[in-house]
C-alpha cells in the first residue's frame, strides 16, 4: 500500500527513460531543450508507469517528452503500490478512493451532477494538491482526463497565476450518447442505457464548466475538438493527437506463444466501449469466422475484465487474460489484430501500438476515427459483422498480405504518431499561453 503523500525525489538531470531508448526521442524537441525550464505539475488519476492503458500511454508520452526537453515535472496521482525507480520526476501518490454504489445512486437521483465529476474525488488528494500549491509556484498545471477535472477549481483558486491546461481524452458527453444509442437496442442493457441518457446533459454541462476554467483545452482529435468548441471559447481548443515512442516497440519483438490462427484485442477491459466491442464480436462475428476456421482463437488482453466477459472464459477458443505484464508479446504473436469498437472517440492508442508492432489490423470506422487518412490506409476498415468476418478470413489465409500490411503500418505510425513529432505542438500550445518554452 502506498503511503499518503509518498514522494519520489526529483532529479533535474536530463536523461533517457529506462536508459536504453536512444537519441531519436530528442528529434523535434531540440529547439526547446534545456533553454528555459518550466515547473509543471501534472494531475493524473493513475500512475502512468508502466504505460499500459490508453490514458497512461498519453500521460507517459507527454511527461517523458517534457522531461527530455529539460522541464521540471511533478506528478500528483492515485496509486497504491511500488513506484518504478529512476524516473527523473517528482511523484506524489495518494491511495485510490472508493465510491460506493449508494453514493453514486444518490448523485444520480438527488443531484444534477455528472457521475464522472465525483468518481475519483478525494479529500486527501485535494488537500495534497493544496499543500503543493501552497509550497511552490508552478508555471503550468495540466489535468489528464475528465476524471482529474474535479481538481481544476482547486488549482484555479489556490494558484491563479499558473496556467491551467485540461487534456481531454474524449468529448465525454458524446461518448455517453453513443453508448446510449447502442445499449438502448438491448433489453438487458436498458438500465445502462437509461444511466447514459441521464448523464449526457450533465456531462455536457460539466465539460463546459471545465473548459471555462482552463486556459487551454487539448482535444486528441479534430472530431473531439468539433464537439468541444461549442461549449465555450473555441480559441481555447487545440488538437494534439496521442502518440507512442516508436523506439520502444522495436526493443523486444519476441512474440507470445499463442494458439494459431490468433486474433488479438487489447484494452482496459472494464471500459464500456471495449466491453461492448468484445461482446459484439463474440456474439455476432466470431461464429461467422468459425464456420470456416473452427481452429481460430481469440485473445482478449487487458486488465480488470468486466463481469460481462466472465462467461467467455470457459469458451475453448477464447482466452481472457486479465492484467498482463506486457501487451507487446501478444501483438507480436497476433495473426490479425482487431478493433471492432462501436462507440467512443479520441485517438485509439491500441491501434498505434498494434501498428508499431507490425500487426495486420481490421478496425471499424469509429475505432479509427481519430487517425489521419494516411494511417487508415494501412489497415482494413469494416463495420458490419459479415464484412469484418470476411476480411479476417482473407487475412488468415494470406500471410504475405498480412506482412505487407504490417510493414506499411510500422512506416505510417513512425511518420505521423511518434511523440517526437507531436510534442513540439504541445509546447506551441504552452507558448501561446505566454509561457517561455524556448
Coordinates of C-alpha atoms in Angstrom, one line a residue:
X1 CA 0.0 0.0 0.0
X2 CA 1.4 3.4 -1.0
X3 CA 1.8 5.9 1.8
X4 CA -0.3 9.0 1.6
X5 CA 1.8 11.7 0.1
X6 CA 4.5 9.2 -1.0
X7 CA 7.2 11.2 -2.8
X8 CA 9.9 10.1 -5.2
X9 CA 12.7 12.7 -5.2
X10 CA 13.1 14.8 -8.4
X11 CA 16.3 14.6 -10.4
X12 CA 16.9 17.6 -12.7
X13 CA 19.5 15.9 -14.9
X14 CA 18.1 15.3 -18.4
X15 CA 18.5 11.6 -19.1
X16 CA 16.8 8.9 -21.2
X17 CA 13.9 7.0 -19.6
X18 CA 14.9 3.4 -18.8
X19 CA 18.4 4.2 -20.1
X20 CA 18.1 2.5 -23.4
X21 CA 15.7 4.4 -25.6
X22 CA 18.2 6.2 -27.8
X23 CA 18.6 9.7 -29.1
X24 CA 15.7 9.7 -31.5
X25 CA 13.3 10.9 -28.8
X26 CA 15.1 14.3 -28.9
X27 CA 14.4 14.7 -32.6
X28 CA 11.8 17.5 -32.9
X29 CA 12.4 18.7 -29.4
X30 CA 15.9 20.1 -29.8
X31 CA 14.8 23.7 -30.3
X32 CA 13.1 23.6 -26.9
X33 CA 15.6 21.6 -25.0
X34 CA 17.0 23.0 -21.7
X35 CA 16.9 26.6 -22.8
X36 CA 14.1 27.6 -20.5
X37 CA 12.9 25.4 -17.6
X38 CA 9.2 25.3 -16.8
X39 CA 7.9 24.0 -13.5
X40 CA 5.0 21.8 -14.5
X41 CA 2.5 20.0 -12.2
X42 CA 0.6 17.1 -13.7
X43 CA -2.6 15.9 -12.1
X44 CA -3.5 12.3 -13.1
X45 CA -5.9 9.7 -11.8
X46 CA -3.4 7.0 -12.2
X47 CA 0.4 6.4 -12.2
X48 CA 1.4 6.3 -15.9
X49 CA 4.3 3.9 -15.3
X50 CA 4.2 1.4 -16.8
X51 CA 2.2 2.9 -19.6
X52 CA -0.3 0.0 -20.1
X53 CA -3.6 1.8 -20.7
X54 CA -4.6 4.5 -23.2
X55 CA -4.6 7.3 -20.7
X56 CA -1.3 6.1 -19.2
X57 CA 0.3 5.9 -22.6
X58 CA -0.7 9.5 -23.4
X59 CA 0.4 10.9 -20.0
X60 CA 3.6 9.0 -20.0
X61 CA 4.5 10.2 -23.5
X62 CA 3.8 13.9 -22.7
X63 CA 5.6 13.8 -19.4
X64 CA 8.6 11.9 -20.8
X65 CA 8.9 14.3 -23.7
X66 CA 8.8 17.4 -21.5
X67 CA 11.3 15.9 -19.1
X68 CA 13.7 15.2 -22.0
X69 CA 13.2 18.8 -23.1
X70 CA 14.6 19.9 -19.7
X71 CA 11.4 20.9 -17.9
X72 CA 10.9 20.2 -14.2
X73 CA 8.0 17.7 -13.8
X74 CA 5.9 17.0 -10.6
X75 CA 3.2 14.4 -10.8
X76 CA 0.3 14.0 -8.3
X77 CA -1.7 10.9 -8.9
X78 CA -3.6 8.0 -7.4
X79 CA -1.6 4.9 -6.9
X80 CA -1.2 2.0 -4.4
X81 CA 2.0 0.0 -4.5
X82 CA 5.6 0.4 -5.6
X83 CA 6.8 3.2 -7.9
X84 CA 9.4 2.4 -10.6
X85 CA 12.8 3.8 -9.7
X86 CA 14.9 6.4 -11.7
X87 CA 12.0 8.1 -13.5
X88 CA 13.6 11.6 -13.1
X89 CA 10.5 13.3 -11.9
X90 CA 8.9 14.1 -8.6
X91 CA 6.0 11.9 -7.8
X92 CA 3.3 12.2 -5.0
X93 CA 0.8 9.4 -4.7
X94 CA -2.5 9.1 -2.9
X95 CA -4.5 5.9 -2.3
X96 CA -7.3 5.3 -4.8
X97 CA -10.7 6.5 -3.4
X98 CA -13.6 4.0 -3.4
X99 CA -17.1 5.3 -4.0
X100 CA -20.0 3.1 -3.1
X101 CA -22.9 2.3 -5.4
X102 CA -25.1 4.0 -2.9
X103 CA -23.1 7.3 -3.2
X104 CA -23.3 7.0 -6.9
X105 CA -27.1 6.4 -6.8
X106 CA -27.6 9.4 -4.5
X107 CA -25.7 11.6 -7.0
X108 CA -27.9 10.2 -9.8
X109 CA -31.2 10.6 -8.1
X110 CA -30.8 13.7 -5.9
X111 CA -28.4 16.0 -7.8
X112 CA -27.8 17.2 -11.3
X113 CA -24.1 16.5 -11.1
X114 CA -22.3 14.2 -13.6
X115 CA -21.3 10.9 -12.0
X116 CA -17.9 11.2 -13.6
X117 CA -17.3 14.5 -11.8
X118 CA -17.2 12.7 -8.4
X119 CA -15.9 9.3 -9.5
X120 CA -12.3 10.0 -8.3
X121 CA -12.7 12.9 -6.0
X122 CA -10.8 12.5 -2.7
X123 CA -10.5 15.0 0.2
X124 CA -7.0 13.6 0.8
X125 CA -6.0 14.2 -2.8
X126 CA -7.5 17.7 -2.7
X127 CA -5.6 18.6 0.5
X128 CA -2.3 17.2 -1.0
X129 CA -2.9 19.4 -4.1
X130 CA -3.5 22.5 -1.8
X131 CA -0.3 21.7 0.1
X132 CA 1.7 21.5 -3.2
X133 CA 0.2 24.8 -4.5
X134 CA 0.9 26.5 -1.2
X135 CA 4.5 25.4 -1.1
X136 CA 5.6 26.0 -4.7
X137 CA 4.8 28.3 -7.6
X138 CA 4.1 26.3 -10.8
X139 CA 4.2 27.8 -14.3
X140 CA 1.7 25.2 -15.7
X141 CA -0.7 22.7 -14.2
X142 CA -2.0 20.1 -16.6
X143 CA -5.0 17.8 -15.8
X144 CA -5.1 14.5 -17.6
X145 CA -8.6 13.5 -18.4
X146 CA -12.1 14.4 -17.3
X147 CA -11.9 12.4 -14.1
X148 CA -9.0 14.7 -13.0
X149 CA -11.1 17.8 -13.8
X150 CA -12.7 17.9 -10.3
X151 CA -9.4 19.3 -9.0
X152 CA -9.2 22.1 -11.6
X153 CA -11.2 24.5 -9.4
X154 CA -8.8 24.0 -6.5
X155 CA -5.8 24.9 -8.7
X156 CA -7.7 27.9 -10.0
X157 CA -8.5 29.1 -6.5
X158 CA -5.1 28.4 -4.8
X159 CA -2.7 29.3 -7.6
X160 CA -4.5 31.7 -10.0
X161 CA -1.2 32.8 -11.7
X162 CA -0.5 29.3 -13.0
X163 CA -1.7 28.4 -16.5
X164 CA -4.2 25.6 -16.4
X165 CA -4.4 23.0 -19.2
X166 CA -7.2 20.5 -19.5
X167 CA -6.1 17.5 -21.5
X168 CA -9.3 15.7 -22.6
X169 CA -9.3 12.1 -23.7
X170 CA -12.8 12.2 -25.3
X171 CA -15.7 14.5 -25.8
X172 CA -17.3 12.6 -22.9
X173 CA -20.8 13.7 -23.4
X174 CA -20.8 12.4 -27.0
X175 CA -19.3 9.1 -25.8
X176 CA -22.2 8.7 -23.4
X177 CA -24.6 9.5 -26.2
X178 CA -23.0 6.8 -28.4
X179 CA -23.2 4.3 -25.5
X180 CA -26.9 5.1 -25.0
X181 CA -27.6 4.5 -28.7
X182 CA -26.0 1.1 -28.6
X183 CA -27.4 0.0 -25.2
X184 CA -30.9 1.0 -25.9
X185 CA -31.1 -1.7 -28.6
X186 CA -30.8 -4.5 -26.0
X187 CA -33.5 -5.1 -23.3
X188 CA -30.8 -6.5 -21.0
X189 CA -28.8 -3.3 -21.3
X190 CA -31.8 -0.9 -20.9
X191 CA -30.8 0.1 -17.3
X192 CA -27.3 1.2 -18.5
X193 CA -29.0 3.0 -21.5
X194 CA -31.1 5.0 -19.0
X195 CA -28.0 5.8 -17.0
X196 CA -26.1 7.0 -20.1
X197 CA -29.1 9.1 -21.2
X198 CA -29.3 10.8 -17.8
X199 CA -25.6 11.5 -17.9
X200 CA -25.4 13.1 -21.4
X201 CA -26.7 16.6 -20.4
X202 CA -24.9 16.5 -17.0
X203 CA -21.6 15.7 -18.6
X204 CA -22.0 18.3 -21.2
X205 CA -22.6 21.0 -18.5
X206 CA -19.6 19.7 -16.6
X207 CA -17.3 19.7 -19.7
X208 CA -18.5 23.3 -20.4
X209 CA -17.5 24.2 -16.8
X210 CA -14.0 22.7 -17.1
X211 CA -13.4 24.3 -20.5
X212 CA -14.3 27.7 -19.0
X213 CA -11.9 27.2 -16.0
X214 CA -8.9 26.1 -18.2
X215 CA -6.6 28.4 -20.0
X216 CA -6.2 25.9 -22.8
X217 CA -8.1 22.7 -23.7
X218 CA -6.4 19.9 -25.6
X219 CA -8.5 17.6 -27.7
X220 CA -7.0 14.4 -29.1
X221 CA -8.7 14.5 -32.4
X222 CA -10.4 17.1 -34.7
X223 CA -13.6 15.1 -34.2
X224 CA -13.5 15.8 -30.5
X225 CA -12.5 19.4 -31.0
X226 CA -15.6 20.0 -33.2
X227 CA -17.7 18.7 -30.3
X228 CA -15.9 20.7 -27.6
X229 CA -15.7 24.1 -29.4
X230 CA -19.4 25.0 -29.0
X231 CA -19.1 24.5 -25.2
X232 CA -17.1 27.8 -24.7
X233 CA -14.3 29.8 -26.2
X234 CA -13.4 27.9 -29.4
X235 CA -9.9 29.6 -29.4
X236 CA -9.0 27.6 -26.3
X237 CA -9.4 24.3 -28.0
X238 CA -6.2 22.8 -29.5
X239 CA -5.9 19.4 -31.3
X240 CA -2.9 17.3 -30.2
X241 CA -3.2 13.7 -31.1
X242 CA -1.9 10.9 -28.9
X243 CA 1.3 9.1 -29.9
X244 CA 3.8 6.5 -28.9
X245 CA 7.5 6.2 -28.6
X246 CA 8.0 4.0 -31.6
X247 CA 11.5 3.0 -30.5
X248 CA 10.1 1.1 -27.5
X249 CA 8.2 -1.3 -29.9
X250 CA 11.4 -2.4 -31.6
X251 CA 13.3 -3.2 -28.4
X252 CA 11.9 -6.7 -27.7
X253 CA 9.9 -8.3 -30.5
X254 CA 9.7 -11.8 -29.0
X255 CA 6.1 -13.0 -29.6
X256 CA 3.9 -14.7 -27.1
X257 CA 3.3 -18.4 -27.7
X258 CA -0.3 -18.4 -28.9
X259 CA -2.8 -20.8 -30.4
X260 CA -2.9 -20.1 -34.1
X261 CA -4.6 -18.6 -36.0
X262 CA -4.7 -15.9 -33.3
X263 CA -7.0 -12.9 -33.3
X264 CA -6.0 -10.3 -30.6
X265 CA -7.8 -7.4 -29.0
X266 CA -6.2 -5.3 -26.3
X267 CA -7.6 -2.7 -23.9
X268 CA -8.7 -1.9 -20.4
X269 CA -11.5 -4.4 -20.1
X270 CA -13.8 -2.6 -17.7
X271 CA -14.1 0.3 -20.1
X272 CA -17.6 0.2 -21.7
X273 CA -16.6 0.7 -25.3
X274 CA -14.1 -2.2 -25.0
X275 CA -16.5 -4.5 -23.3
X276 CA -19.2 -3.8 -25.9
X277 CA -16.7 -4.4 -28.7
X278 CA -15.8 -7.9 -27.4
X279 CA -19.4 -8.9 -26.6
X280 CA -20.5 -7.8 -30.0
X281 CA -17.5 -9.6 -31.7
X282 CA -18.1 -12.8 -29.9
X283 CA -21.8 -12.9 -30.4
X284 CA -22.1 -11.6 -34.0
X285 CA -18.7 -12.1 -35.7
X286 CA -16.8 -15.0 -34.2
X287 CA -19.4 -17.6 -35.2
X288 CA -19.2 -16.5 -38.8
X289 CA -15.4 -16.9 -38.7
X290 CA -15.6 -20.3 -37.0
X291 CA -17.9 -21.7 -39.7
X292 CA -14.8 -21.7 -42.0
X293 CA -11.9 -21.6 -39.4
X294 CA -13.0 -23.6 -36.4
X295 CA -9.5 -23.5 -35.1
X296 CA -9.3 -19.7 -34.7
X297 CA -8.5 -18.4 -31.2
X298 CA -9.5 -15.0 -29.8
X299 CA -7.3 -13.4 -27.1
X300 CA -8.8 -10.6 -25.1
X301 CA -5.8 -8.9 -23.4
X302 CA -6.3 -6.3 -20.7
X303 CA -6.8 -5.6 -17.0
X304 CA -10.0 -5.8 -15.0
X305 CA -12.2 -7.9 -17.2
X306 CA -15.8 -6.8 -16.8
X307 CA -18.4 -9.3 -15.5
X308 CA -20.0 -9.4 -18.9
X309 CA -16.8 -11.2 -20.1
X310 CA -16.8 -13.8 -17.4
X311 CA -18.9 -16.3 -19.3
X312 CA -16.5 -16.3 -22.2
X313 CA -13.6 -17.7 -20.1
X314 CA -15.0 -21.2 -20.5
X315 CA -15.1 -21.0 -24.3
X316 CA -12.4 -23.3 -25.7
X317 CA -11.5 -20.7 -28.4
X318 CA -11.4 -17.6 -26.2
X319 CA -8.7 -16.5 -23.7
X320 CA -9.5 -13.6 -21.4
X321 CA -6.0 -12.9 -19.9
X322 CA -6.8 -10.2 -17.3
X323 CA -3.8 -8.0 -16.5
X324 CA -0.5 -8.9 -18.2
X325 CA 2.9 -7.6 -17.5
X326 CA 3.4 -6.6 -21.2
X327 CA 0.9 -6.4 -24.0
X328 CA 3.5 -6.3 -26.8
X329 CA 4.3 -10.0 -26.9
X330 CA 0.6 -10.6 -27.7
X331 CA 0.7 -8.1 -30.5
X332 CA 3.8 -9.6 -32.0
X333 CA 2.2 -13.0 -31.8
X334 CA -1.1 -12.0 -33.4
X335 CA -2.1 -13.1 -36.9
X336 CA -4.8 -10.4 -37.0
X337 CA -5.4 -7.5 -34.6
X338 CA -9.0 -6.3 -34.3
X339 CA -10.6 -3.1 -33.1
X340 CA -14.3 -3.7 -33.5
X341 CA -15.5 -0.7 -31.4
X342 CA -18.9 0.7 -31.9
X343 CA -18.6 3.7 -29.6
X344 CA -16.0 6.2 -28.4
X345 CA -13.7 8.8 -29.8
X346 CA -10.2 10.1 -29.5
X347 CA -7.0 8.6 -30.9
X348 CA -7.0 4.9 -30.5
X349 CA -3.7 4.2 -28.8
X350 CA -4.4 0.4 -29.1
X351 CA -4.2 0.9 -32.9
X352 CA -1.0 2.8 -32.8
X353 CA 0.6 0.1 -30.6
X354 CA -0.6 -2.6 -33.0
X355 CA 0.8 -0.7 -36.0
X356 CA 4.1 -0.2 -34.3
X357 CA 4.3 -4.0 -33.8
X358 CA 3.6 -4.6 -37.4
X359 CA 0.1 -6.1 -37.0
X360 CA -2.4 -6.7 -39.8
X361 CA -5.3 -4.6 -38.5
X362 CA -9.1 -4.7 -39.0
X363 CA -10.9 -1.7 -37.5
X364 CA -14.3 -0.3 -37.5
X365 CA -14.8 3.3 -38.8
X366 CA -15.5 4.5 -35.2
X367 CA -12.3 2.9 -33.8
X368 CA -10.1 4.5 -36.5
X369 CA -12.0 7.9 -36.5
X370 CA -9.2 9.8 -34.7
X371 CA -6.4 8.8 -37.1
X372 CA -5.3 10.6 -40.2
X373 CA -6.2 9.2 -43.6
X374 CA -2.7 8.1 -44.4
X375 CA -2.6 5.9 -41.4
X376 CA -6.0 4.5 -42.0
X377 CA -4.8 3.3 -45.4
X378 CA -2.5 0.8 -43.7
X379 CA -5.5 -1.1 -42.1
X380 CA -8.7 -2.6 -43.3
X381 CA -11.9 -0.6 -42.3
X382 CA -15.0 -2.7 -42.0
X383 CA -18.2 -2.2 -40.0
X384 CA -20.7 -5.0 -40.5
X385 CA -20.3 -8.4 -38.9
X386 CA -20.2 -10.1 -42.3
X387 CA -17.6 -7.7 -43.7
X388 CA -15.4 -8.0 -40.6
X389 CA -15.5 -11.8 -40.7
X390 CA -14.8 -11.8 -44.4
X391 CA -11.7 -9.7 -44.1
X392 CA -10.4 -11.6 -41.1
X393 CA -10.7 -14.9 -43.0
X394 CA -9.0 -13.4 -46.1
X395 CA -6.1 -12.2 -44.0
X396 CA -5.8 -15.5 -42.1
X397 CA -5.4 -17.2 -45.5
X398 CA -2.8 -14.8 -46.8
X399 CA 0.4 -14.5 -44.8
X400 CA 2.1 -12.3 -47.4
X401 CA -0.8 -9.8 -47.3
X402 CA -0.5 -9.7 -43.5
X403 CA 3.2 -9.0 -43.7
X404 CA 2.7 -6.2 -46.3
X405 CA 0.1 -4.6 -44.1
X406 CA 2.3 -4.8 -41.1
X407 CA 5.2 -3.2 -42.8
X408 CA 3.0 -0.4 -44.1
X409 CA 1.6 0.1 -40.6
X410 CA 5.0 0.4 -39.0
X411 CA 6.1 3.0 -41.6
X412 CA 3.0 5.2 -41.2
X413 CA 2.9 5.2 -37.4
X414 CA 6.6 6.2 -37.2
X415 CA 6.0 9.0 -39.6
X416 CA 2.9 10.5 -38.1
X417 CA 2.4 9.4 -34.5
X418 CA 5.8 9.2 -32.8
X419 CA 5.9 11.5 -29.8
X420 CA 9.0 13.3 -31.1
X421 CA 6.8 14.7 -33.9
X422 CA 3.8 15.5 -31.7
X423 CA 5.4 17.1 -28.6
X424 CA 6.6 20.3 -30.3
X425 CA 2.9 21.1 -31.0
X426 CA 2.1 20.7 -27.2
X427 CA 4.9 23.2 -26.5
X428 CA 3.5 25.5 -29.0
X429 CA 0.2 25.5 -27.1
X430 CA 2.1 26.4 -23.9
X431 CA 3.9 29.2 -25.7
X432 CA 0.5 30.7 -26.8
X433 CA -0.3 30.9 -23.1
X434 CA 2.7 33.2 -22.6
X435 CA 5.0 30.5 -21.2
X436 CA 8.6 30.5 -22.1
X437 CA 9.3 27.2 -23.7
X438 CA 12.3 28.2 -25.8

